[in-house]
Amino acid sequence: MSLALNLSHEPITKIPHGKLAMWAFLASELMFFSGFFGGFIVLRNTNYDVFGAGSAHLNWTLALINTFILIGSSLTMALAIHNLEHKKDGAFRLFMGLTILGGFGFLIVKYIEYSSKFADGLFPGQENHTVFYSFYFLMTGFHALHVIAGMIPMAYIFFKGFTKAGYPYPSKVETLGLYWHFVDLMWIFIFPALYLMIPYHVAGAH
Amino acid sequence: MSHDHSNPLPSYMKVFYSLMALTVLTVLAAKQLTFPHEWGTPGDILHVAIGVVIAVIKVIAVMYIFMHLKFDHPMLRFFVYIPVFLFLVFGFALNFLESFTYTH
């Protein structure tokens, strides 16, 4: 029996180290966003009217489109991993490409949404807008940064998939997939919190 | 492969359709129910409760199927349980302190 240390996975649970590290990172990310949500809950309850007025100016239809895009890209990411594990390189490239397109689509819709806010004179870091918009820019801005951060390694893996050897590490793509699903998870909470669970929406502008 | 489910595709599609349907349900619920003019009234609590419950169901589906928590080693679930527990403590503590400040 070999006593050599296997560095590819944790010796007792057999969980790959990459996956373990990603889950630890996601736990810290969960706490990171928890701070936003904790503050959001308290300030929403104490500034009910301010949050209602702010939310009435948000375009929930664009946010809904983005929700569908992210859910779709979560599915295509899961399918990309499945196909790479089964050595179907063509299908892997197709679904990974669709996932990246989903990320781009999300950012384009976000750009449209932000543009209308900027046109109304609402910018991040301004002192004359309400506390609602501080949360809006903080939460959606950090979320968009996470989308961009996920797309960079995805693009690398996607283009690597076109080389002669293809992309040979399904476990790394699975680890990246965990991150991408997490980005989807955060949006699942951000969407109703900012756009729907706020007063005046029934009589709101959009 | 770290998980032993041989063909996860039907599960993936079920989760995908469920997420889409639950998203539509969230929007319909938010648009159909009238918001009260005060925080903490039954109407407000109902709005928040519906939104949170649907979001939690969606998140559990994504974590257990797309992120393979259902198939992977159970220890990984603690990476979710512990931060969620801390968030709940944090959220309750903040809200308690806030309401305590206003009432005392």
PDB file of N, CA, C and O in Angstrom, chain A residues 120-163:
ATOM      1  N   ASP A 120     -31.026  59.629 -15.695  1.00  0.00           N
ATOM      2  CA  ASP A 120     -31.860  60.314 -14.688  1.00  0.00           C
ATOM      3  C   ASP A 120     -31.021  61.026 -13.632  1.00  0.00           C
ATOM      4  O   ASP A 120     -31.561  61.551 -12.651  1.00  0.00           O
ATOM      5  N   GLY A 121     -29.715  61.015 -13.813  1.00  0.00           N
ATOM      6  CA  GLY A 121     -28.831  61.696 -12.861  1.00  0.00           C
ATOM      7  C   GLY A 121     -28.511  60.885 -11.621  1.00  0.00           C
ATOM      8  O   GLY A 121     -28.071  61.431 -10.607  1.00  0.00           O
ATOM      9  N   LEU A 122     -28.726  59.564 -11.699  1.00  0.00           N
ATOM     10  CA  LEU A 122     -28.421  58.698 -10.551  1.00  0.00           C
ATOM     11  C   LEU A 122     -27.126  57.948 -10.827  1.00  0.00           C
ATOM     12  O   LEU A 122     -27.040  57.169 -11.784  1.00  0.00           O
ATOM     13  N   PHE A 123     -26.115  58.197 -10.002  1.00  0.00           N
ATOM     14  CA  PHE A 123     -24.812  57.557 -10.178  1.00  0.00           C
ATOM     15  C   PHE A 123     -24.391  56.879  -8.868  1.00  0.00           C
ATOM     16  O   PHE A 123     -24.784  57.331  -7.784  1.00  0.00           O
ATOM     17  N   PRO A 124     -23.554  55.834  -8.959  1.00  0.00           N
ATOM     18  CA  PRO A 124     -23.039  55.235  -7.727  1.00  0.00           C
ATOM     19  C   PRO A 124     -22.151  56.240  -6.981  1.00  0.00           C
ATOM     20  O   PRO A 124     -21.427  57.016  -7.616  1.00  0.00           O
ATOM     21  N   GLY A 125     -22.228  56.244  -5.674  1.00  0.00           N
ATOM     22  CA  GLY A 125     -21.355  57.091  -4.874  1.00  0.00           C
ATOM     23  C   GLY A 125     -21.850  58.510  -4.689  1.00  0.00           C
ATOM     24  O   GLY A 125     -21.217  59.303  -4.008  1.00  0.00           O
ATOM     25  N   GLN A 126     -22.989  58.819  -5.324  1.00  0.00           N
ATOM     26  CA  GLN A 126     -23.550  60.166  -5.162  1.00  0.00           C
ATOM     27  C   GLN A 126     -24.071  60.349  -3.737  1.00  0.00           C
ATOM     28  O   GLN A 126     -24.520  59.379  -3.115  1.00  0.00           O
ATOM     29  N   GLU A 127     -24.052  61.551  -3.262  1.00  0.00           N
ATOM     30  CA  GLU A 127     -24.568  61.783  -1.911  1.00  0.00           C
ATOM     31  C   GLU A 127     -26.016  62.257  -1.909  1.00  0.00           C
ATOM     32  O   GLU A 127     -26.678  62.247  -0.878  1.00  0.00           O
ATOM     33  N   ASN A 128     -26.506  62.677  -3.085  1.00  0.00           N
ATOM     34  CA  ASN A 128     -27.861  63.239  -3.083  1.00  0.00           C
ATOM     35  C   ASN A 128     -28.946  62.234  -3.449  1.00  0.00           C
ATOM     36  O   ASN A 128     -30.091  62.598  -3.584  1.00  0.00           O
ATOM     37  N   HIS A 129     -28.588  60.963  -3.672  1.00  0.00           N
ATOM     38  CA  HIS A 129     -29.666  59.996  -3.890  1.00  0.00           C
ATOM     39  C   HIS A 129     -29.941  59.228  -2.596  1.00  0.00           C
ATOM     40  O   HIS A 129     -29.186  59.313  -1.634  1.00  0.00           O
ATOM     41  N   THR A 130     -31.036  58.483  -2.603  1.00  0.00           N
ATOM     42  CA  THR A 130     -31.483  57.881  -1.347  1.00  0.00           C
ATOM     43  C   THR A 130     -30.687  56.626  -1.015  1.00  0.00           C
ATOM     44  O   THR A 130     -29.943  56.096  -1.842  1.00  0.00           O
ATOM     45  N   VAL A 131     -30.900  56.145   0.226  1.00  0.00           N
ATOM     46  CA  VAL A 131     -30.199  54.945   0.688  1.00  0.00           C
ATOM     47  C   VAL A 131     -30.571  53.730  -0.164  1.00  0.00           C
ATOM     48  O   VAL A 131     -29.774  52.813  -0.328  1.00  0.00           O
ATOM     49  N   PHE A 132     -31.764  53.757  -0.752  1.00  0.00           N
ATOM     50  CA  PHE A 132     -32.165  52.647  -1.619  1.00  0.00           C
ATOM     51  C   PHE A 132     -31.205  52.503  -2.791  1.00  0.00           C
ATOM     52  O   PHE A 132     -30.771  51.395  -3.130  1.00  0.00           O
ATOM     53  N   TYR A 133     -30.858  53.628  -3.416  1.00  0.00           N
ATOM     54  CA  TYR A 133     -29.965  53.551  -4.578  1.00  0.00           C
ATOM     55  C   TYR A 133     -28.546  53.171  -4.185  1.00  0.00           C
ATOM     56  O   TYR A 133     -27.803  52.619  -5.000  1.00  0.00           O
ATOM     57  N   SER A 134     -28.163  53.472  -2.944  1.00  0.00           N
ATOM     58  CA  SER A 134     -26.860  52.992  -2.475  1.00  0.00           C
ATOM     59  C   SER A 134     -26.839  51.470  -2.495  1.00  0.00           C
ATOM     60  O   SER A 134     -25.881  50.848  -2.960  1.00  0.00           O
ATOM     61  N   PHE A 135     -27.924  50.871  -1.994  1.00  0.00           N
ATOM     62  CA  PHE A 135     -28.017  49.410  -2.003  1.00  0.00           C
ATOM     63  C   PHE A 135     -28.141  48.885  -3.422  1.00  0.00           C
ATOM     64  O   PHE A 135     -27.545  47.872  -3.769  1.00  0.00           O
ATOM     65  N   TYR A 136     -28.923  49.576  -4.233  1.00  0.00           N
ATOM     66  CA  TYR A 136     -29.141  49.136  -5.612  1.00  0.00           C
ATOM     67  C   TYR A 136     -27.799  49.045  -6.370  1.00  0.00           C
ATOM     68  O   TYR A 136     -27.474  48.011  -6.971  1.00  0.00           O
ATOM     69  N   PHE A 137     -27.027  50.124  -6.323  1.00  0.00           N
ATOM     70  CA  PHE A 137     -25.745  50.120  -7.052  1.00  0.00           C
ATOM     71  C   PHE A 137     -24.739  49.165  -6.416  1.00  0.00           C
ATOM     72  O   PHE A 137     -23.977  48.499  -7.114  1.00  0.00           O
ATOM     73  N   LEU A 138     -24.751  49.097  -5.083  1.00  0.00           N
ATOM     74  CA  LEU A 138     -23.804  48.219  -4.391  1.00  0.00           C
ATOM     75  C   LEU A 138     -24.065  46.748  -4.719  1.00  0.00           C
ATOM     76  O   LEU A 138     -23.167  46.010  -5.132  1.00  0.00           O
ATOM     77  N   MET A 139     -25.318  46.339  -4.558  1.00  0.00           N
ATOM     78  CA  MET A 139     -25.644  44.917  -4.738  1.00  0.00           C
ATOM     79  C   MET A 139     -25.577  44.497  -6.205  1.00  0.00           C
ATOM     80  O   MET A 139     -24.980  43.475  -6.539  1.00  0.00           O
ATOM     81  N   THR A 140     -26.191  45.292  -7.087  1.00  0.00           N
ATOM     82  CA  THR A 140     -26.174  44.907  -8.504  1.00  0.00           C
ATOM     83  C   THR A 140     -24.775  45.102  -9.099  1.00  0.00           C
ATOM     84  O   THR A 140     -24.363  44.334  -9.963  1.00  0.00           O
ATOM     85  N   GLY A 141     -24.047  46.111  -8.614  1.00  0.00           N
ATOM     86  CA  GLY A 141     -22.695  46.358  -9.122  1.00  0.00           C
ATOM     87  C   GLY A 141     -21.745  45.226  -8.758  1.00  0.00           C
ATOM     88  O   GLY A 141     -21.023  44.713  -9.617  1.00  0.00           O
ATOM     89  N   PHE A 142     -21.767  44.830  -7.486  1.00  0.00           N
ATOM     90  CA  PHE A 142     -20.901  43.722  -7.086  1.00  0.00           C
ATOM     91  C   PHE A 142     -21.307  42.423  -7.786  1.00  0.00           C
ATOM     92  O   PHE A 142     -20.453  41.612  -8.139  1.00  0.00           O
ATOM     93  N   HIS A 143     -22.605  42.259  -7.981  1.00  0.00           N
ATOM     94  CA  HIS A 143     -23.057  41.056  -8.672  1.00  0.00           C
ATOM     95  C   HIS A 143     -22.542  41.055 -10.117  1.00  0.00           C
ATOM     96  O   HIS A 143     -22.060  40.027 -10.613  1.00  0.00           O
ATOM     97  N   ALA A 144     -22.631  42.211 -10.783  1.00  0.00           N
ATOM     98  CA  ALA A 144     -22.141  42.297 -12.168  1.00  0.00           C
ATOM     99  C   ALA A 144     -20.635  42.030 -12.230  1.00  0.00           C
ATOM    100  O   ALA A 144     -20.147  41.381 -13.168  1.00  0.00           O
ATOM    101  N   LEU A 145     -19.902  42.510 -11.224  1.00  0.00           N
ATOM    102  CA  LEU A 145     -18.455  42.226 -11.178  1.00  0.00           C
ATOM    103  C   LEU A 145     -18.203  40.719 -11.062  1.00  0.00           C
ATOM    104  O   LEU A 145     -17.258  40.184 -11.651  1.00  0.00           O
ATOM    105  N   HIS A 146     -19.053  40.050 -10.286  1.00  0.00           N
ATOM    106  CA  HIS A 146     -18.920  38.591 -10.163  1.00  0.00           C
ATOM    107  C   HIS A 146     -19.194  37.898 -11.502  1.00  0.00           C
ATOM    108  O   HIS A 146     -18.556  36.895 -11.820  1.00  0.00           O
ATOM    109  N   VAL A 147     -20.157  38.441 -12.251  1.00  0.00           N
ATOM    110  CA  VAL A 147     -20.439  37.867 -13.575  1.00  0.00           C
ATOM    111  C   VAL A 147     -19.206  37.998 -14.466  1.00  0.00           C
ATOM    112  O   VAL A 147     -18.785  37.033 -15.125  1.00  0.00           O
ATOM    113  N   ILE A 148     -18.611  39.192 -14.466  1.00  0.00           N
ATOM    114  CA  ILE A 148     -17.412  39.422 -15.297  1.00  0.00           C
ATOM    115  C   ILE A 148     -16.278  38.493 -14.851  1.00  0.00           C
ATOM    116  O   ILE A 148     -15.603  37.878 -15.673  1.00  0.00           O
ATOM    117  N   ALA A 149     -16.105  38.370 -13.533  1.00  0.00           N
ATOM    118  CA  ALA A 149     -15.032  37.511 -13.011  1.00  0.00           C
ATOM    119  C   ALA A 149     -15.238  36.057 -13.411  1.00  0.00           C
ATOM    120  O   ALA A 149     -14.259  35.322 -13.620  1.00  0.00           O
ATOM    121  N   GLY A 150     -16.470  35.628 -13.533  1.00  0.00           N
ATOM    122  CA  GLY A 150     -16.730  34.246 -13.957  1.00  0.00           C
ATOM    123  C   GLY A 150     -16.505  34.049 -15.439  1.00  0.00           C
ATOM    124  O   GLY A 150     -16.110  32.967 -15.879  1.00  0.00           O
ATOM    125  N   MET A 151     -16.756  35.109 -16.221  1.00  0.00           N
ATOM    126  CA  MET A 151     -16.653  34.968 -17.676  1.00  0.00           C
ATOM    127  C   MET A 151     -15.204  34.865 -18.159  1.00  0.00           C
ATOM    128  O   MET A 151     -14.940  34.278 -19.207  1.00  0.00           O
ATOM    129  N   ILE A 152     -14.273  35.424 -17.396  1.00  0.00           N
ATOM    130  CA  ILE A 152     -12.862  35.405 -17.836  1.00  0.00           C
ATOM    131  C   ILE A 152     -12.313  33.972 -17.898  1.00  0.00           C
ATOM    132  O   ILE A 152     -11.840  33.543 -18.959  1.00  0.00           O
ATOM    133  N   PRO A 153     -12.387  33.173 -16.805  1.00  0.00           N
ATOM    134  CA  PRO A 153     -11.913  31.785 -16.929  1.00  0.00           C
ATOM    135  C   PRO A 153     -12.760  30.946 -17.885  1.00  0.00           C
ATOM    136  O   PRO A 153     -12.241  30.029 -18.536  1.00  0.00           O
ATOM    137  N   MET A 154     -14.062  31.289 -17.998  1.00  0.00           N
ATOM    138  CA  MET A 154     -14.906  30.534 -18.931  1.00  0.00           C
ATOM    139  C   MET A 154     -14.431  30.742 -20.365  1.00  0.00           C
ATOM    140  O   MET A 154     -14.396  29.806 -21.162  1.00  0.00           O
ATOM    141  N   ALA A 155     -14.076  31.993 -20.696  1.00  0.00           N
ATOM    142  CA  ALA A 155     -13.589  32.284 -22.051  1.00  0.00           C
ATOM    143  C   ALA A 155     -12.284  31.529 -22.314  1.00  0.00           C
ATOM    144  O   ALA A 155     -12.091  30.965 -23.403  1.00  0.00           O
ATOM    145  N   TYR A 156     -11.401  31.487 -21.299  1.00  0.00           N
ATOM    146  CA  TYR A 156     -10.127  30.762 -21.451  1.00  0.00           C
ATOM    147  C   TYR A 156     -10.394  29.283 -21.734  1.00  0.00           C
ATOM    148  O   TYR A 156      -9.827  28.701 -22.665  1.00  0.00           O
ATOM    149  N   ILE A 157     -11.274  28.688 -20.935  1.00  0.00           N
ATOM    150  CA  ILE A 157     -11.582  27.262 -21.094  1.00  0.00           C
ATOM    151  C   ILE A 157     -12.261  27.009 -22.446  1.00  0.00           C
ATOM    152  O   ILE A 157     -11.966  26.031 -23.133  1.00  0.00           O
ATOM    153  N   PHE A 158     -13.136  27.924 -22.835  1.00  0.00           N
ATOM    154  CA  PHE A 158     -13.854  27.793 -24.108  1.00  0.00           C
ATOM    155  C   PHE A 158     -12.867  27.758 -25.272  1.00  0.00           C
ATOM    156  O   PHE A 158     -12.922  26.869 -26.127  1.00  0.00           O
ATOM    157  N   PHE A 159     -11.939  28.726 -25.289  1.00  0.00           N
ATOM    158  CA  PHE A 159     -10.981  28.767 -26.405  1.00  0.00           C
ATOM    159  C   PHE A 159      -9.994  27.609 -26.328  1.00  0.00           C
ATOM    160  O   PHE A 159      -9.533  27.110 -27.350  1.00  0.00           O
ATOM    161  N   LYS A 160      -9.662  27.175 -25.124  1.00  0.00           N
ATOM    162  CA  LYS A 160      -8.804  25.987 -24.962  1.00  0.00           C
ATOM    163  C   LYS A 160      -9.486  24.762 -25.565  1.00  0.00           C
ATOM    164  O   LYS A 160      -8.824  23.842 -26.045  1.00  0.00           O
ATOM    165  N   GLY A 161     -10.813  24.751 -25.520  1.00  0.00           N
ATOM    166  CA  GLY A 161     -11.563  23.616 -26.050  1.00  0.00           C
ATOM    167  C   GLY A 161     -11.421  23.455 -27.555  1.00  0.00           C
ATOM    168  O   GLY A 161     -11.716  22.383 -28.095  1.00  0.00           O
ATOM    169  N   PHE A 162     -10.958  24.502 -28.233  1.00  0.00           N
ATOM    170  CA  PHE A 162     -10.790  24.434 -29.687  1.00  0.00           C
ATOM    171  C   PHE A 162      -9.402  23.935 -30.096  1.00  0.00           C
ATOM    172  O   PHE A 162      -9.149  23.739 -31.267  1.00  0.00           O
ATOM    173  N   THR A 163      -8.492  23.769 -29.118  1.00  0.00           N
ATOM    174  CA  THR A 163      -7.165  23.281 -29.450  1.00  0.00           C
ATOM    175  C   THR A 163      -7.228  21.774 -29.752  1.00  0.00           C
ATOM    176  O   THR A 163      -8.245  21.128 -29.473  1.00  0.00           O
TER     177      THR A 163
END
